[in-house]
Short mmCIF file of C-alpha atoms in Angstrom, two decimals:
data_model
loop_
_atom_site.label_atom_id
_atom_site.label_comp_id
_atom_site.label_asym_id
_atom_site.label_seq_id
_atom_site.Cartn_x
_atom_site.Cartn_y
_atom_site.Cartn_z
CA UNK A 7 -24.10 42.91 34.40
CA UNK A 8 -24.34 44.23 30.81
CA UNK A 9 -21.31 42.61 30.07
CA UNK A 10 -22.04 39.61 31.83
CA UNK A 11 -25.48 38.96 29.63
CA UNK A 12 -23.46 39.90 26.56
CA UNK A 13 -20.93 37.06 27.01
CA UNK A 14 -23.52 34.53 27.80
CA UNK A 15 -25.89 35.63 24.75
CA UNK A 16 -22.60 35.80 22.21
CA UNK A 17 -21.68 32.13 23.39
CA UNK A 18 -24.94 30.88 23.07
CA UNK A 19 -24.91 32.19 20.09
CA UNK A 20 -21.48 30.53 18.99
CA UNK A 21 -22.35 27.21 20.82
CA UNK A 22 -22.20 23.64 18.61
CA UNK A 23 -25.53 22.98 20.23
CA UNK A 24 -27.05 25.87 18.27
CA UNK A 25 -25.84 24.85 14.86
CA UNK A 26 -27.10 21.34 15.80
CA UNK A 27 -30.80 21.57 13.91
CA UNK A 28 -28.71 22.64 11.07
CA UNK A 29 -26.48 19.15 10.34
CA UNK A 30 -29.44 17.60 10.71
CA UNK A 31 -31.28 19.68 7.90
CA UNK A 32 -28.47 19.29 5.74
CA UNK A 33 -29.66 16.69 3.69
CA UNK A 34 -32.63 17.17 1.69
CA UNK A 35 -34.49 13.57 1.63
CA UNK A 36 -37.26 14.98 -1.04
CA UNK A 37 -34.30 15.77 -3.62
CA UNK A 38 -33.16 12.25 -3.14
CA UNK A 39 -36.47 10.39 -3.56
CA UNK A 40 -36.94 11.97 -6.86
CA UNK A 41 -36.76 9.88 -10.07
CA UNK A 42 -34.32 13.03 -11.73
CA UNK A 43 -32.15 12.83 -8.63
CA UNK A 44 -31.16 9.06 -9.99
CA UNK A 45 -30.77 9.68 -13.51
CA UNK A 46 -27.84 11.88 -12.87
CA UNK A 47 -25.29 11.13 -15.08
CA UNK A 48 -21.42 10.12 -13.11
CA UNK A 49 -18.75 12.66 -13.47
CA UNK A 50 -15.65 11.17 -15.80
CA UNK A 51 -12.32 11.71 -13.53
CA UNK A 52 -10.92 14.07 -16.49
CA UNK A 53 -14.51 16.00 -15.71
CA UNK A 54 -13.59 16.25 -11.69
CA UNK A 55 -9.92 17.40 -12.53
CA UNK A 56 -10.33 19.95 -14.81
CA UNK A 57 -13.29 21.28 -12.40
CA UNK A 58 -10.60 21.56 -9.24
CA UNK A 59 -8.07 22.66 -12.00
CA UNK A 60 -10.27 25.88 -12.46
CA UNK A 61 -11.15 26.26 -8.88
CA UNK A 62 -7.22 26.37 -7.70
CA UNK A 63 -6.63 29.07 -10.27
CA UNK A 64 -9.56 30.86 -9.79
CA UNK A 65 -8.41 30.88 -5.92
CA UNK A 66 -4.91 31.56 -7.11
CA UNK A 67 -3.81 35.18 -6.69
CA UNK A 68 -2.53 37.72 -8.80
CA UNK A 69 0.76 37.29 -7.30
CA UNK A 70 1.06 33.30 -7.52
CA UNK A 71 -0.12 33.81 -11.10
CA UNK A 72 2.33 36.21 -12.09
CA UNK A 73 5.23 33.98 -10.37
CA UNK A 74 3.39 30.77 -12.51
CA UNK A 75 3.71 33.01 -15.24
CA UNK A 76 7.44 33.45 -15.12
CA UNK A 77 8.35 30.03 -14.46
CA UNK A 78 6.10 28.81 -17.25
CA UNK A 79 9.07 27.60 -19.68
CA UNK A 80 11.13 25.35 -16.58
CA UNK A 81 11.10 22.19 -17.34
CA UNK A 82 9.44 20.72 -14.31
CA UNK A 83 6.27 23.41 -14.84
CA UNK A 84 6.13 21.15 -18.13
CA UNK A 85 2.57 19.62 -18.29
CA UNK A 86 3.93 17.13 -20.85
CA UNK A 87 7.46 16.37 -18.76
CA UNK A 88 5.14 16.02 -15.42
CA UNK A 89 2.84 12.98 -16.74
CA UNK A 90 6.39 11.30 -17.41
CA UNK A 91 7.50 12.27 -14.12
CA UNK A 92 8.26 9.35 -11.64
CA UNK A 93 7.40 8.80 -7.97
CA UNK A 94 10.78 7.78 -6.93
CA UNK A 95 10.13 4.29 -7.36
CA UNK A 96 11.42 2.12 -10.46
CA UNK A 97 9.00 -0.56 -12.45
CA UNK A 98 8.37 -2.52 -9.91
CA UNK A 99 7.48 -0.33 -7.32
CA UNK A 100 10.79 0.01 -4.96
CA UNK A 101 13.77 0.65 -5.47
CA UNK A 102 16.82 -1.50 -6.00
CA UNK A 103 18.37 -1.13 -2.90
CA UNK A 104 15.09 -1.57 -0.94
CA UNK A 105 14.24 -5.10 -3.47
CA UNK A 106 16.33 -7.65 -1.39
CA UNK A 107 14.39 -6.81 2.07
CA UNK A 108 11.39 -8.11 0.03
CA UNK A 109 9.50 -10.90 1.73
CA UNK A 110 7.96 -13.20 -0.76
CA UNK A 111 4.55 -15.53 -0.09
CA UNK A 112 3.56 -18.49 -0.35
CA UNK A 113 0.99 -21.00 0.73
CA UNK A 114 2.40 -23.76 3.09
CA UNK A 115 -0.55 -26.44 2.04
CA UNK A 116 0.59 -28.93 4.66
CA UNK A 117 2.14 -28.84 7.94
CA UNK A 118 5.92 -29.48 7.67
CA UNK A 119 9.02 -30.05 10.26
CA UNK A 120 11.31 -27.82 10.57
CA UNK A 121 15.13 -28.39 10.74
CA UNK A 122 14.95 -27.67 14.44
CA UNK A 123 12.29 -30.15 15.04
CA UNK A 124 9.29 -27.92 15.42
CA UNK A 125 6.14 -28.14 13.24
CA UNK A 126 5.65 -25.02 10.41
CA UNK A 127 1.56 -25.23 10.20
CA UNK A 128 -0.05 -24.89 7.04
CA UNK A 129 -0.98 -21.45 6.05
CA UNK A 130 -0.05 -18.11 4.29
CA UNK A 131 3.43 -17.34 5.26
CA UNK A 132 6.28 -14.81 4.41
CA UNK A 133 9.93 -16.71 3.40
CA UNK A 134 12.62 -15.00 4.48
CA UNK A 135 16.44 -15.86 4.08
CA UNK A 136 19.21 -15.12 6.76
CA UNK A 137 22.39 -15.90 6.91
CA UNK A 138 24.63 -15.99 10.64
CA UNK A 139 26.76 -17.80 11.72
CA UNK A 140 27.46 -19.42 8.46
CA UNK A 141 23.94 -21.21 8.80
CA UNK A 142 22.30 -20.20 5.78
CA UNK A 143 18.28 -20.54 6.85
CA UNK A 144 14.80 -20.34 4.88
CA UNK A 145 12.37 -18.59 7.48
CA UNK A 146 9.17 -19.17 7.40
CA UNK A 147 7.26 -15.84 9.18
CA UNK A 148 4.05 -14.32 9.85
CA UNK A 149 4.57 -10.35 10.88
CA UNK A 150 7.31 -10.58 13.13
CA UNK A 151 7.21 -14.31 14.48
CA UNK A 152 9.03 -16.88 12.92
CA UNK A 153 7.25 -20.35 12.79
CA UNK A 154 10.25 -22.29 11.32
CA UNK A 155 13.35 -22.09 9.48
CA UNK A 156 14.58 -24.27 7.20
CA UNK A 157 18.30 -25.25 6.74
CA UNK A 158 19.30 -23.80 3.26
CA UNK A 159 22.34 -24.64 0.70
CA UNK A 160 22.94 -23.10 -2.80
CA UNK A 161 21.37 -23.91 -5.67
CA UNK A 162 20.75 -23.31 -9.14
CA UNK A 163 17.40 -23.97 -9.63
CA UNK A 164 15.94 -20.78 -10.90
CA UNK A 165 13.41 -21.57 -13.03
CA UNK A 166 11.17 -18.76 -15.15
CA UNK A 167 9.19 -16.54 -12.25
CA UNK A 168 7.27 -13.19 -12.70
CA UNK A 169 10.05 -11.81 -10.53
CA UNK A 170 13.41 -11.14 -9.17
CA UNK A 171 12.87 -12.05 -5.80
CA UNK A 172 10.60 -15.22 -4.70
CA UNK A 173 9.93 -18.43 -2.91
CA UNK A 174 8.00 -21.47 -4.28
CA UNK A 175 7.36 -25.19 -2.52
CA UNK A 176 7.53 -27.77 -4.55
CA UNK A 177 6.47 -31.43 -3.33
CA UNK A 178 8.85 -34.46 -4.88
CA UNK A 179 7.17 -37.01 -3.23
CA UNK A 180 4.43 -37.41 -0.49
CA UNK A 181 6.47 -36.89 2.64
CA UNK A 182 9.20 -34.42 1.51
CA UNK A 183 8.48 -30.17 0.82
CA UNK A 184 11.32 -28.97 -1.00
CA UNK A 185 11.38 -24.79 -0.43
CA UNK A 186 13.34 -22.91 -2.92
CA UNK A 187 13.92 -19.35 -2.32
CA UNK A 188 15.72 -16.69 -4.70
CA UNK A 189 16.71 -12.78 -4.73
CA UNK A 190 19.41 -10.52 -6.06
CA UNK A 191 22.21 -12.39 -3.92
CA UNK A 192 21.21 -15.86 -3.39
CA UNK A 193 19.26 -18.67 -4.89
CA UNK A 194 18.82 -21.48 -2.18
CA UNK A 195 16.58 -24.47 -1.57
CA UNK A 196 16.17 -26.53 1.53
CA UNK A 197 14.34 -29.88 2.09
CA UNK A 198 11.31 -30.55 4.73
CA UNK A 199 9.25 -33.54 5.76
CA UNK A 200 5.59 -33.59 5.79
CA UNK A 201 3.98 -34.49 8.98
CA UNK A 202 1.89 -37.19 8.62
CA UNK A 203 -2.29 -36.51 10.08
CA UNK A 204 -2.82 -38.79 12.63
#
């Protein structure tokens, strides 16, 4: 029985519910409410990072510091070398093999036909090349559904862009979208006509 009432005190004890009047009490609603409470000043980010650079080697022990201490002249334990060090990714973000999967935007500001005969509506699309068969197509995709693809040959139209890979729609005339799409491999255009609103 002893053991029994032991138990059930040391797990009331232990329980969530009787910690629950302390989350609650956590927050002092007096300290906020105070004018010097708002006049804090904000903490730089070089303030915050030297604060958890003191706490990690205050919390470092002696052993981890001795072991920092004879690896202090490699070159990757190099303060100056690490703010030079790269993520693994070049200047633009990915790397070169990963830049021609790169799915460009653009804004389709009408509705267009397709070269299959169904209707791309206007929107925010991804453009997409693909080449099977020996049909060289412009896809127009949202996610994983394609809404259209355009029949695509070779061009030379690669005017001045921001980047390597892209896709632009230009409009010659009122009823024709010509889509020109470009990447490491291929520059190719392909011509759509606007549907008319009835």
């Amino acid at each position: 029985m002893k053991k029994l009432l032991a138990t059930t005190f040391i797990l009331f004890m232990f329980s969530p519910l009787s910690f629950a009047a302390d989350d609650i009490m956590d927050l002092d609603m007096d300290l906020i409410d105070t004018p010097t409470f708002s006049q804090r000043k904000a903490v730089t980010q070089e303030q915050f990072d030297k604060a958890v650079e003191q706490k990690e080697q205050k919390n470092k022990g002696l052993i981890a510091k001795f072991r920092d201490w004879l690896n202090r002249n490699k070159p990757e334990n190099d303060p100056v070398l690490k703010s030079f060090e790269s993520d693994g990714s070049g200047e633009m973000g990915t790397s070169a093999r990963e830049i021609n999967n790169l799915k460009p935007n653009v804004i389709l500001s009408t509705d267009i036909m397709d070269s299959f005969g169904k209707v791309i509506p206007r929107g925010h699309y991804q453009v997409a090349f693909s080449d099977k068969d020996n049909a060289k197509l412009i896809n127009f995709t949202q996610g994983n559904t394609t809404y259209g693809s355009i029949r695509a040959i070779d061009t030379t139209d690669n005017a001045p862009t921001n980047s390597i890979v892209y896709a632009r729609i230009i409009y010659p005339s009122a009823d024709v979208a010509r889509i020109i799409f470009s990447n490491l491999d291929v520059c190719v255009e392909g011509f759509a006509r606007i549907v008319k609103p009835i």
